[in-house]
PDB file of C-alpha atoms and ligand atoms in Angstrom:
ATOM      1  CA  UNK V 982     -96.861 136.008 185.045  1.00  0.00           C
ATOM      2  CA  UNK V 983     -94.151 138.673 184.983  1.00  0.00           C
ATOM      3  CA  UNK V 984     -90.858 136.332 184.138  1.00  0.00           C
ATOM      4  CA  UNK V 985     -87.960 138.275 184.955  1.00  0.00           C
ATOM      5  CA  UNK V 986     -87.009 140.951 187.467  1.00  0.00           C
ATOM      6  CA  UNK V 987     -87.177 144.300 186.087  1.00  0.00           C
ATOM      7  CA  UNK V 988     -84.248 146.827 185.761  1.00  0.00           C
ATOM      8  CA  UNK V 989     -85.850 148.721 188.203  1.00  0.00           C
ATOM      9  CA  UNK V 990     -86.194 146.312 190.864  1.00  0.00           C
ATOM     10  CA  UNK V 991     -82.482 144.462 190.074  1.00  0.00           C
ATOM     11  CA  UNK V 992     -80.987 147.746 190.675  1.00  0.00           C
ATOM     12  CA  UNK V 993     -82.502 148.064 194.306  1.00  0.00           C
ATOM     13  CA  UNK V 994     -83.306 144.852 195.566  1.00  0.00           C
ATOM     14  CA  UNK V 995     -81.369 141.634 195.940  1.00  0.00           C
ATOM     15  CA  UNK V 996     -82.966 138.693 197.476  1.00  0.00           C
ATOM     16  CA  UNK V 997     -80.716 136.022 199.177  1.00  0.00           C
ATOM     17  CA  UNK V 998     -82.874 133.073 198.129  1.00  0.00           C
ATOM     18  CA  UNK V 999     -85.064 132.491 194.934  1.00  0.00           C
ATOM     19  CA  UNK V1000     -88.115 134.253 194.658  1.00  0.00           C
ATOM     20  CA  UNK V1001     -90.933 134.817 192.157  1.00  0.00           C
ATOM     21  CA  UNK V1002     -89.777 137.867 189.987  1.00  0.00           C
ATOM     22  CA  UNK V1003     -93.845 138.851 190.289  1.00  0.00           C
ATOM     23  CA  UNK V1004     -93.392 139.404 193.953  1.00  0.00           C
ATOM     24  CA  UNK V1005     -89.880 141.417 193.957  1.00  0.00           C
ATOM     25  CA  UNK V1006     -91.444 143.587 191.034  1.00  0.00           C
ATOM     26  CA  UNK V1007     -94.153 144.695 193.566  1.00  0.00           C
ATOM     27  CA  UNK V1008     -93.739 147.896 195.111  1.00  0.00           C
ATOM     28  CA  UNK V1009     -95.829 150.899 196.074  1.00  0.00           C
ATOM     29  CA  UNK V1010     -95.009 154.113 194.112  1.00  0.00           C
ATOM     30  CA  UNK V1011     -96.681 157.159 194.761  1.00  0.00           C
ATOM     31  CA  UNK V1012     -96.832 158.839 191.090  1.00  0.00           C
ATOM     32  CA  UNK V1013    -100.155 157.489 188.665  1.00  0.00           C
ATOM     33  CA  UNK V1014    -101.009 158.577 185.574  1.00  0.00           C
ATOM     34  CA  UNK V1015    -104.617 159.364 185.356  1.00  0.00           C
ATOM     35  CA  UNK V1016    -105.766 156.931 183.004  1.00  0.00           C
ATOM     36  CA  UNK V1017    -108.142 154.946 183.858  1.00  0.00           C
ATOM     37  CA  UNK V1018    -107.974 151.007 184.534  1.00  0.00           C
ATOM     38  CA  UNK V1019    -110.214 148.888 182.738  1.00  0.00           C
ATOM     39  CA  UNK V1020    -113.213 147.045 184.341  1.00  0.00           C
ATOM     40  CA  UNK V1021    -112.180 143.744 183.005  1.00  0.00           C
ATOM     41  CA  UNK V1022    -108.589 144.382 184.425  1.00  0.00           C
ATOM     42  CA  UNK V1023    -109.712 146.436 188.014  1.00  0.00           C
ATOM     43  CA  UNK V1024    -112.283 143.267 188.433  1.00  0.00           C
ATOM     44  CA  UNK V1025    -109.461 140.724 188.147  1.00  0.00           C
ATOM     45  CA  UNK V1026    -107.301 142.140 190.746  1.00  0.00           C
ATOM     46  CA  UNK V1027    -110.664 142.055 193.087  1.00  0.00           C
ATOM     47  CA  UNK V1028    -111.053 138.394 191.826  1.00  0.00           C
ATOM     48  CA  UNK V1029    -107.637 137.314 192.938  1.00  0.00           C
ATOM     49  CA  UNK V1030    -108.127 138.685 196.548  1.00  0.00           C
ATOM     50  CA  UNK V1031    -111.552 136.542 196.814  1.00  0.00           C
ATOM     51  CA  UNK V1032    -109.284 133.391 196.634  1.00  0.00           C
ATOM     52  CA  UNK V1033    -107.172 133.994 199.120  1.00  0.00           C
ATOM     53  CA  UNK V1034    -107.052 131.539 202.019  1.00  0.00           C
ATOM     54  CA  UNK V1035    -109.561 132.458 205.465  1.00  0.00           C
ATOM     55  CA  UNK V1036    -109.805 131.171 208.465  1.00  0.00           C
ATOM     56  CA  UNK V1037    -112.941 128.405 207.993  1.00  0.00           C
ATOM     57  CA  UNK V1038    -112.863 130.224 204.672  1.00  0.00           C
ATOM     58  CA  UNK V1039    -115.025 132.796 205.933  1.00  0.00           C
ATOM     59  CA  UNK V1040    -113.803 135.474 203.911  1.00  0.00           C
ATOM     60  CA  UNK V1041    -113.692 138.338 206.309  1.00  0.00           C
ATOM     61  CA  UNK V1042    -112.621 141.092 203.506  1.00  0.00           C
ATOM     62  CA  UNK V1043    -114.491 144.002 202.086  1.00  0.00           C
ATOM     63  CA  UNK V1044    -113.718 146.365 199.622  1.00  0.00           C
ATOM     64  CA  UNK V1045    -115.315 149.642 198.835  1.00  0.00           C
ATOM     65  CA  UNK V1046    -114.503 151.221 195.615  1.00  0.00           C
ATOM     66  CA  UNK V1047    -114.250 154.701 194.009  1.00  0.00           C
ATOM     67  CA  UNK V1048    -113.594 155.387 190.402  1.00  0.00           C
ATOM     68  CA  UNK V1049    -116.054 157.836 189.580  1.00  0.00           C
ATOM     69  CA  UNK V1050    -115.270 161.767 190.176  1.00  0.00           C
ATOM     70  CA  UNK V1051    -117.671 162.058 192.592  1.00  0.00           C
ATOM     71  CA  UNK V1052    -116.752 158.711 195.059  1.00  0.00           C
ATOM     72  CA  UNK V1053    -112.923 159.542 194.570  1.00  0.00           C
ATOM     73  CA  UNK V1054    -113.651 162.817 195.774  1.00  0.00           C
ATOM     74  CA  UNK V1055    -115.358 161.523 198.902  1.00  0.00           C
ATOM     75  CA  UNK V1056    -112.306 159.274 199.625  1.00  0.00           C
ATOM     76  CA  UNK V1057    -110.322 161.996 198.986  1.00  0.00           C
ATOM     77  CA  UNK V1058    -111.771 163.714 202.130  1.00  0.00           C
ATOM     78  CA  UNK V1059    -110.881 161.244 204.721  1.00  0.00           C
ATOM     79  CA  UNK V1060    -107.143 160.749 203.224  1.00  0.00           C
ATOM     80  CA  UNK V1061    -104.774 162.801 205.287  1.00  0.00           C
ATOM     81  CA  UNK V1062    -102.828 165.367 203.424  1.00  0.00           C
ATOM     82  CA  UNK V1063     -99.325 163.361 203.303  1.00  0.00           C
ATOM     83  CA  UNK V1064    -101.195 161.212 201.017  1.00  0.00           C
ATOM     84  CA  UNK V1065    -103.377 163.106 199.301  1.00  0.00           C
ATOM     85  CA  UNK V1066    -100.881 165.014 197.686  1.00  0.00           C
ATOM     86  CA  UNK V1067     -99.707 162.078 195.877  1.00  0.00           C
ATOM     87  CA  UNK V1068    -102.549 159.550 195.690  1.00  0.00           C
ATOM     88  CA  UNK V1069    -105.063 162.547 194.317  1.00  0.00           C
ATOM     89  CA  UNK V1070    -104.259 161.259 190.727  1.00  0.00           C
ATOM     90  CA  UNK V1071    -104.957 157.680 191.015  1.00  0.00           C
ATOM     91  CA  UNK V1072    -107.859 156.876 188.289  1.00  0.00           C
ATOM     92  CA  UNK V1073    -109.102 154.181 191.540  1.00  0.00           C
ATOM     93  CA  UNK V1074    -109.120 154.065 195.644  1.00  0.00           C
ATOM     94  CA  UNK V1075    -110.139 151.211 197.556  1.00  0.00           C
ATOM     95  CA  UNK V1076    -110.524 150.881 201.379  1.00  0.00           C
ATOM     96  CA  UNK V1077    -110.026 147.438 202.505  1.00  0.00           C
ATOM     97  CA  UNK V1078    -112.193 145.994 205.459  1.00  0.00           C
ATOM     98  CA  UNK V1079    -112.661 143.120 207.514  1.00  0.00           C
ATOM     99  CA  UNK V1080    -115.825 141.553 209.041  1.00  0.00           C
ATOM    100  CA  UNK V1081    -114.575 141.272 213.085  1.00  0.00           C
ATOM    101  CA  UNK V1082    -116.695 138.625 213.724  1.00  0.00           C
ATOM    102  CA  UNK V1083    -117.511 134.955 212.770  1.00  0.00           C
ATOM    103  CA  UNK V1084    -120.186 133.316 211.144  1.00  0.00           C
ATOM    104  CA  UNK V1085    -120.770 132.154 214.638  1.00  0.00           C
ATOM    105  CA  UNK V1086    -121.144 135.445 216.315  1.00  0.00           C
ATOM    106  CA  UNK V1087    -117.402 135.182 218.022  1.00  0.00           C
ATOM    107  CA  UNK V1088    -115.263 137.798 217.837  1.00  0.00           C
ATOM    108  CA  UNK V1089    -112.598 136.617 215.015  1.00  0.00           C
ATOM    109  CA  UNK V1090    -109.046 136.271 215.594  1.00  0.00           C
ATOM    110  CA  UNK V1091    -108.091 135.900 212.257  1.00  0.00           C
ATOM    111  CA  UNK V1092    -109.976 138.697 210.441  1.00  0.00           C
ATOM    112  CA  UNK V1093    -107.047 140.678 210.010  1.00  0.00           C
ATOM    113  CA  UNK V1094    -104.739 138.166 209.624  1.00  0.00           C
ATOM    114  CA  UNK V1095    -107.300 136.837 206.035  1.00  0.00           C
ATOM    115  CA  UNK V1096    -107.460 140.777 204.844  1.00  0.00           C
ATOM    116  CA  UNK V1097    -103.565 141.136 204.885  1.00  0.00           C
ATOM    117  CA  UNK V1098    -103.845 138.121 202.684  1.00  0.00           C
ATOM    118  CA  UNK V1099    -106.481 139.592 200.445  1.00  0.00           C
ATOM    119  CA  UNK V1100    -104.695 142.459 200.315  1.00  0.00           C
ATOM    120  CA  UNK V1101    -101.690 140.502 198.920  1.00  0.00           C
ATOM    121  CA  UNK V1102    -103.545 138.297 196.526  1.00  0.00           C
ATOM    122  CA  UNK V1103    -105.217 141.763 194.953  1.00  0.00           C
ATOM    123  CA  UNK V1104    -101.247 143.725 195.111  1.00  0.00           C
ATOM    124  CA  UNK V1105     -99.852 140.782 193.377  1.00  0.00           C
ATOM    125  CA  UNK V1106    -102.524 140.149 190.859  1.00  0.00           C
ATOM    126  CA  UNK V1107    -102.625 144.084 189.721  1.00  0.00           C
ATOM    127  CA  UNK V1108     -98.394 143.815 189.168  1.00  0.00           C
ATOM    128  CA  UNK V1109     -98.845 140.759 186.850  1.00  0.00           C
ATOM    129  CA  UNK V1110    -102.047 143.018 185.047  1.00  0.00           C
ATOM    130  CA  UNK V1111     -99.078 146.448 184.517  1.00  0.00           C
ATOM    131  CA  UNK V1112    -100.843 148.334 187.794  1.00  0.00           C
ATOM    132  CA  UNK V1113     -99.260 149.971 190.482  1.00  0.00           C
ATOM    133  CA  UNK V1114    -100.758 149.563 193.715  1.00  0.00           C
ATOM    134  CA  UNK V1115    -100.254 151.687 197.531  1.00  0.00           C
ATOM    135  CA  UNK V1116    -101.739 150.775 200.225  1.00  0.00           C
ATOM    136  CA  UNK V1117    -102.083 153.879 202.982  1.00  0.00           C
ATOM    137  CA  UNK V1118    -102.887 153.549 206.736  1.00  0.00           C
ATOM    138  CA  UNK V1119    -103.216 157.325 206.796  1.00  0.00           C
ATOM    139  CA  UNK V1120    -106.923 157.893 206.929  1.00  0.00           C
ATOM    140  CA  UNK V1121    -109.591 159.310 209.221  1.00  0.00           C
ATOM    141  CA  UNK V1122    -110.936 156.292 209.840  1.00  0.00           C
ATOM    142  CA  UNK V1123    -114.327 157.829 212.113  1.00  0.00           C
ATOM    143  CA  UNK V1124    -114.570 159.700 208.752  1.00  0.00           C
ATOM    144  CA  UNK V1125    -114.601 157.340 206.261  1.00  0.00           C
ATOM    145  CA  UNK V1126    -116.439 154.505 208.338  1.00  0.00           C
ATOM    146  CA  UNK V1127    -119.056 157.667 208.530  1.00  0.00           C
ATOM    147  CA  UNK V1128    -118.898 158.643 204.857  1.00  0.00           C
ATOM    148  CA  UNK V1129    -119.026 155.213 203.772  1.00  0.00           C
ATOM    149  CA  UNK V1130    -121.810 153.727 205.487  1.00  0.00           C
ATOM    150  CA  UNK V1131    -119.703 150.883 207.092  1.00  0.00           C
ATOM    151  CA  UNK V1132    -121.513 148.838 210.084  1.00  0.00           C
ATOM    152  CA  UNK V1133    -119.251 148.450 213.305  1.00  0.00           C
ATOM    153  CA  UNK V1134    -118.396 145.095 212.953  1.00  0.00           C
ATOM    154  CA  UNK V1135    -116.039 145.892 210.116  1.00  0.00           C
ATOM    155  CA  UNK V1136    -112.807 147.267 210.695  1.00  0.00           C
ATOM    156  CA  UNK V1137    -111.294 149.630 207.983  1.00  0.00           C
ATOM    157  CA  UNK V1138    -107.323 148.462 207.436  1.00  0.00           C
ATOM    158  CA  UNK V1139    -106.706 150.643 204.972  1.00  0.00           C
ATOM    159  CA  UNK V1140    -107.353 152.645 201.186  1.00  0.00           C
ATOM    160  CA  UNK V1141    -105.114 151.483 198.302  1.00  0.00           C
ATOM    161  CA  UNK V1142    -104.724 152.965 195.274  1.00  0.00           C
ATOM    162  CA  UNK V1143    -104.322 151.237 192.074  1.00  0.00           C
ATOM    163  CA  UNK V1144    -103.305 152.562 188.612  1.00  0.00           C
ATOM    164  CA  UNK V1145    -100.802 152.717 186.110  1.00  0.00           C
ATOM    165  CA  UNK V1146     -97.276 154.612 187.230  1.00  0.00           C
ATOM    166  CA  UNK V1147     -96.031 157.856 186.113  1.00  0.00           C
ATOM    167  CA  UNK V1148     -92.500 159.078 186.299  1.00  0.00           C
ATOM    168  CA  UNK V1149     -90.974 159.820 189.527  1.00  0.00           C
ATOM    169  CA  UNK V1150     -90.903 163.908 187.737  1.00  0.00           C
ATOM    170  CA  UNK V1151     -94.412 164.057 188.201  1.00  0.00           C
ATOM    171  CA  UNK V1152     -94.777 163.658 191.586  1.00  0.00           C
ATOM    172  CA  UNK V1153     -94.439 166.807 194.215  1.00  0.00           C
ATOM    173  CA  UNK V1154     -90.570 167.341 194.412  1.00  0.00           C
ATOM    174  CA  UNK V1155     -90.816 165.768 198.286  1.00  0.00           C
ATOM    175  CA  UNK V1156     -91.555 162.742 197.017  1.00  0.00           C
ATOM    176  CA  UNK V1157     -89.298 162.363 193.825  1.00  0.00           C
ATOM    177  CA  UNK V1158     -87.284 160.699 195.673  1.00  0.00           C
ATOM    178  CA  UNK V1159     -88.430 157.382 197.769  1.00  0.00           C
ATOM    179  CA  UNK V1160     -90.006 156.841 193.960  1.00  0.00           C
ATOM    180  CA  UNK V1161     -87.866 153.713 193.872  1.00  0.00           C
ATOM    181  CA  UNK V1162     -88.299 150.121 195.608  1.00  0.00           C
ATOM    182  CA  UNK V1163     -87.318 149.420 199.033  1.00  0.00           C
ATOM    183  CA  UNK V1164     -85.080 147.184 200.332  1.00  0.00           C
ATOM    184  CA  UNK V1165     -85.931 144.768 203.266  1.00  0.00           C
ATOM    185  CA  UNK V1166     -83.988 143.468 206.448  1.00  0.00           C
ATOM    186  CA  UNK V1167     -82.343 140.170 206.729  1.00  0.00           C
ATOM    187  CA  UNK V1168     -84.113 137.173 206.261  1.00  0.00           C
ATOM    188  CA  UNK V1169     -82.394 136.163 209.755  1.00  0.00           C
ATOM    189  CA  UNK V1170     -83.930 138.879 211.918  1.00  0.00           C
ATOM    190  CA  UNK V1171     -86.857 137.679 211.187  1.00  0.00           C
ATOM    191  CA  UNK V1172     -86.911 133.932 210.616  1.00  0.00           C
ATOM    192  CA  UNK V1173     -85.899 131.611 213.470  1.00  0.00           C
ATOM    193  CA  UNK V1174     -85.829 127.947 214.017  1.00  0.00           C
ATOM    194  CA  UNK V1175     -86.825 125.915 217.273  1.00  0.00           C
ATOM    195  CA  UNK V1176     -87.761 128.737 219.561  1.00  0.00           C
ATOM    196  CA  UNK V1177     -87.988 132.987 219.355  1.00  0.00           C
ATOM    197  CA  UNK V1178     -85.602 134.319 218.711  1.00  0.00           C
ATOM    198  CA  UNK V1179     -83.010 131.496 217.982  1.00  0.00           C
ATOM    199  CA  UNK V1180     -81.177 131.737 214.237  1.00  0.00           C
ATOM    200  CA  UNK V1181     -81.727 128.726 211.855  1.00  0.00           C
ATOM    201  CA  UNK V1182     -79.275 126.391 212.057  1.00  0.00           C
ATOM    202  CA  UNK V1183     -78.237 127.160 208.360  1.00  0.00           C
ATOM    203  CA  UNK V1184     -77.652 130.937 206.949  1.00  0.00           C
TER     204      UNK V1184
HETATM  205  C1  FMN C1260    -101.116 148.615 206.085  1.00  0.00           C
HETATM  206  C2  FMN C1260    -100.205 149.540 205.336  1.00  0.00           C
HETATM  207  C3  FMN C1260    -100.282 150.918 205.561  1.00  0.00           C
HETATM  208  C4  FMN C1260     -99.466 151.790 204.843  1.00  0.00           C
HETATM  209  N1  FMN C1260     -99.639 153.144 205.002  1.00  0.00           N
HETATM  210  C5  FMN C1260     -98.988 153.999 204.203  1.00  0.00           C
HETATM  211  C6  FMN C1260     -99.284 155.388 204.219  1.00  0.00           C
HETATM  212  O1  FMN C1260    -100.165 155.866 204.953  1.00  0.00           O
HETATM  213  N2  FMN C1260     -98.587 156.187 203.375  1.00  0.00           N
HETATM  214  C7  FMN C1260     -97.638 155.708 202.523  1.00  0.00           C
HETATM  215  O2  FMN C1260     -97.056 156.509 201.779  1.00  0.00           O
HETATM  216  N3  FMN C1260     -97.348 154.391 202.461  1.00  0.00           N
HETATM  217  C8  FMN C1260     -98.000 153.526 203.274  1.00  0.00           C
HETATM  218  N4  FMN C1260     -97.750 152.169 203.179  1.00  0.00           N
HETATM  219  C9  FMN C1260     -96.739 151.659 202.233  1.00  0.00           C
HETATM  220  C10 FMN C1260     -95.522 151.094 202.959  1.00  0.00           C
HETATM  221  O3  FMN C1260     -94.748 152.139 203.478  1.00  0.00           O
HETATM  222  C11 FMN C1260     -94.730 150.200 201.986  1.00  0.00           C
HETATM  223  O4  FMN C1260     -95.512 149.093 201.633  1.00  0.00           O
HETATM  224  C12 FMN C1260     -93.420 149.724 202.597  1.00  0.00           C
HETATM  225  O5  FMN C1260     -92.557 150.804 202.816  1.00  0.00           O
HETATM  226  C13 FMN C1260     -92.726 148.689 201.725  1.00  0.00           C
HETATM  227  O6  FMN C1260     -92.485 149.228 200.458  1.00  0.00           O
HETATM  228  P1  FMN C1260     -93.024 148.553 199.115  1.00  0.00           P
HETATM  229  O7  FMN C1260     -94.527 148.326 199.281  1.00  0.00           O
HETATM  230  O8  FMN C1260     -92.746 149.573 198.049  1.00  0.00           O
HETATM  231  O9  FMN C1260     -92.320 147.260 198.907  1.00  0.00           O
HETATM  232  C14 FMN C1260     -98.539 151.295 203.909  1.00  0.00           C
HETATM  233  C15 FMN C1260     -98.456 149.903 203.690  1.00  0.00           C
HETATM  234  C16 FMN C1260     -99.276 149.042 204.373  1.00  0.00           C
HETATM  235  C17 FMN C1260     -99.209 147.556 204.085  1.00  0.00           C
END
């Protein structure tokens, strides 16, 4: 568990209230070194997002890999070019599904909902591990459901890359730099007490 804020993130964000120093050092670069991430360490960050929390704990969430030359070239094929260009270096790619029906044969309401929480679980558990992780909604979707063998009842949410960062330098110029974390909105726009839309009744 990271313990402190990093330099980095201190100099660019600045929570109101207390939060974990793990979930303020999360952030999505763009530049990865090529090395690659090993299986003990890749696994773990698969292992957290199995214990996230599911509606009836059904566990809606797929994951696809590609590590090898060959599968990360396949993803690379249904990644549009604004994030090719940066995510071609990451040593791993993973597209994140979820199963859009229940156990019962219902369509699920929740499915996406439990993935975004997967998706957390894994984000978080790679920053504590040293790995950088980005998730990208643009794909060809037709293309990579096709490419990918995925049946129609899952829905692909979105390919993530995970690796260890490079320097900002090593990215194409265009992207130098938003190499930095983001900040976020106020914590009042969107949390409200009693009814939409109304503040809390303190800060
Ligand atoms: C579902 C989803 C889709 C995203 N799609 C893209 C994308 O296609 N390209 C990209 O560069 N970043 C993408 N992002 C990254 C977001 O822009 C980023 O998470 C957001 O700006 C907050 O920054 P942070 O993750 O560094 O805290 C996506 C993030 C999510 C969760």
């Amino acid at each position: 568990m990271e313990k402190q804020v990093t330099a980095e993130t201190a100099a660019h964000r600045h929570p109101t209230y207390e939060v974990e120093p793990l979930i303020l050092n999360r952030w999505s670069p763009r530049s990865y070194k090529e090395t690659e991430v090993p299986e003990e360490v890749l696994f773990s960050v698969f292992e957290a997002a199995r214990w996230a929390p599911s509606a009836n704990n059904e566990q809606p969430w797929r994951f696809i890999i590609a590590r090898t030359k060959a599968d990360r070239e396949a993803f690379h094929s249904f990644i549009f070019p604004g994030n090719l260009a940066w995510c071609q270096k990451a040593p791993v790619l993973a597209v994140i599904l979820s199963k859009k029906t229940t156990a019962k044969g219902e369509q699920s309401r929740a499915h996406a909902f439990d993935a975004g929480a997967a998706w957390a679980f894994l984000a978080l558990q790679a920053e504590s591990k040293g790995l950088a992780t980005h998730a990208m909604g643009g794909f060809d979707r037709d293309k990579a459901r096709e490419m990918l063998r995925v049946p129609n009842e899952f829905e692909l949410h979105a390919v993530v890359s995970i690796g260890y960062r490079d320097r900002a330098e090593a990215l194409p110029e265009a992207y130098r730099e938003r190499e930095k974390p983001s900040d976020r909105r106020p914590l009042a726009e969107s949390l409200f007490e009693g009814e939409f839309g109304r503040p809390t009744l303190q800060g």
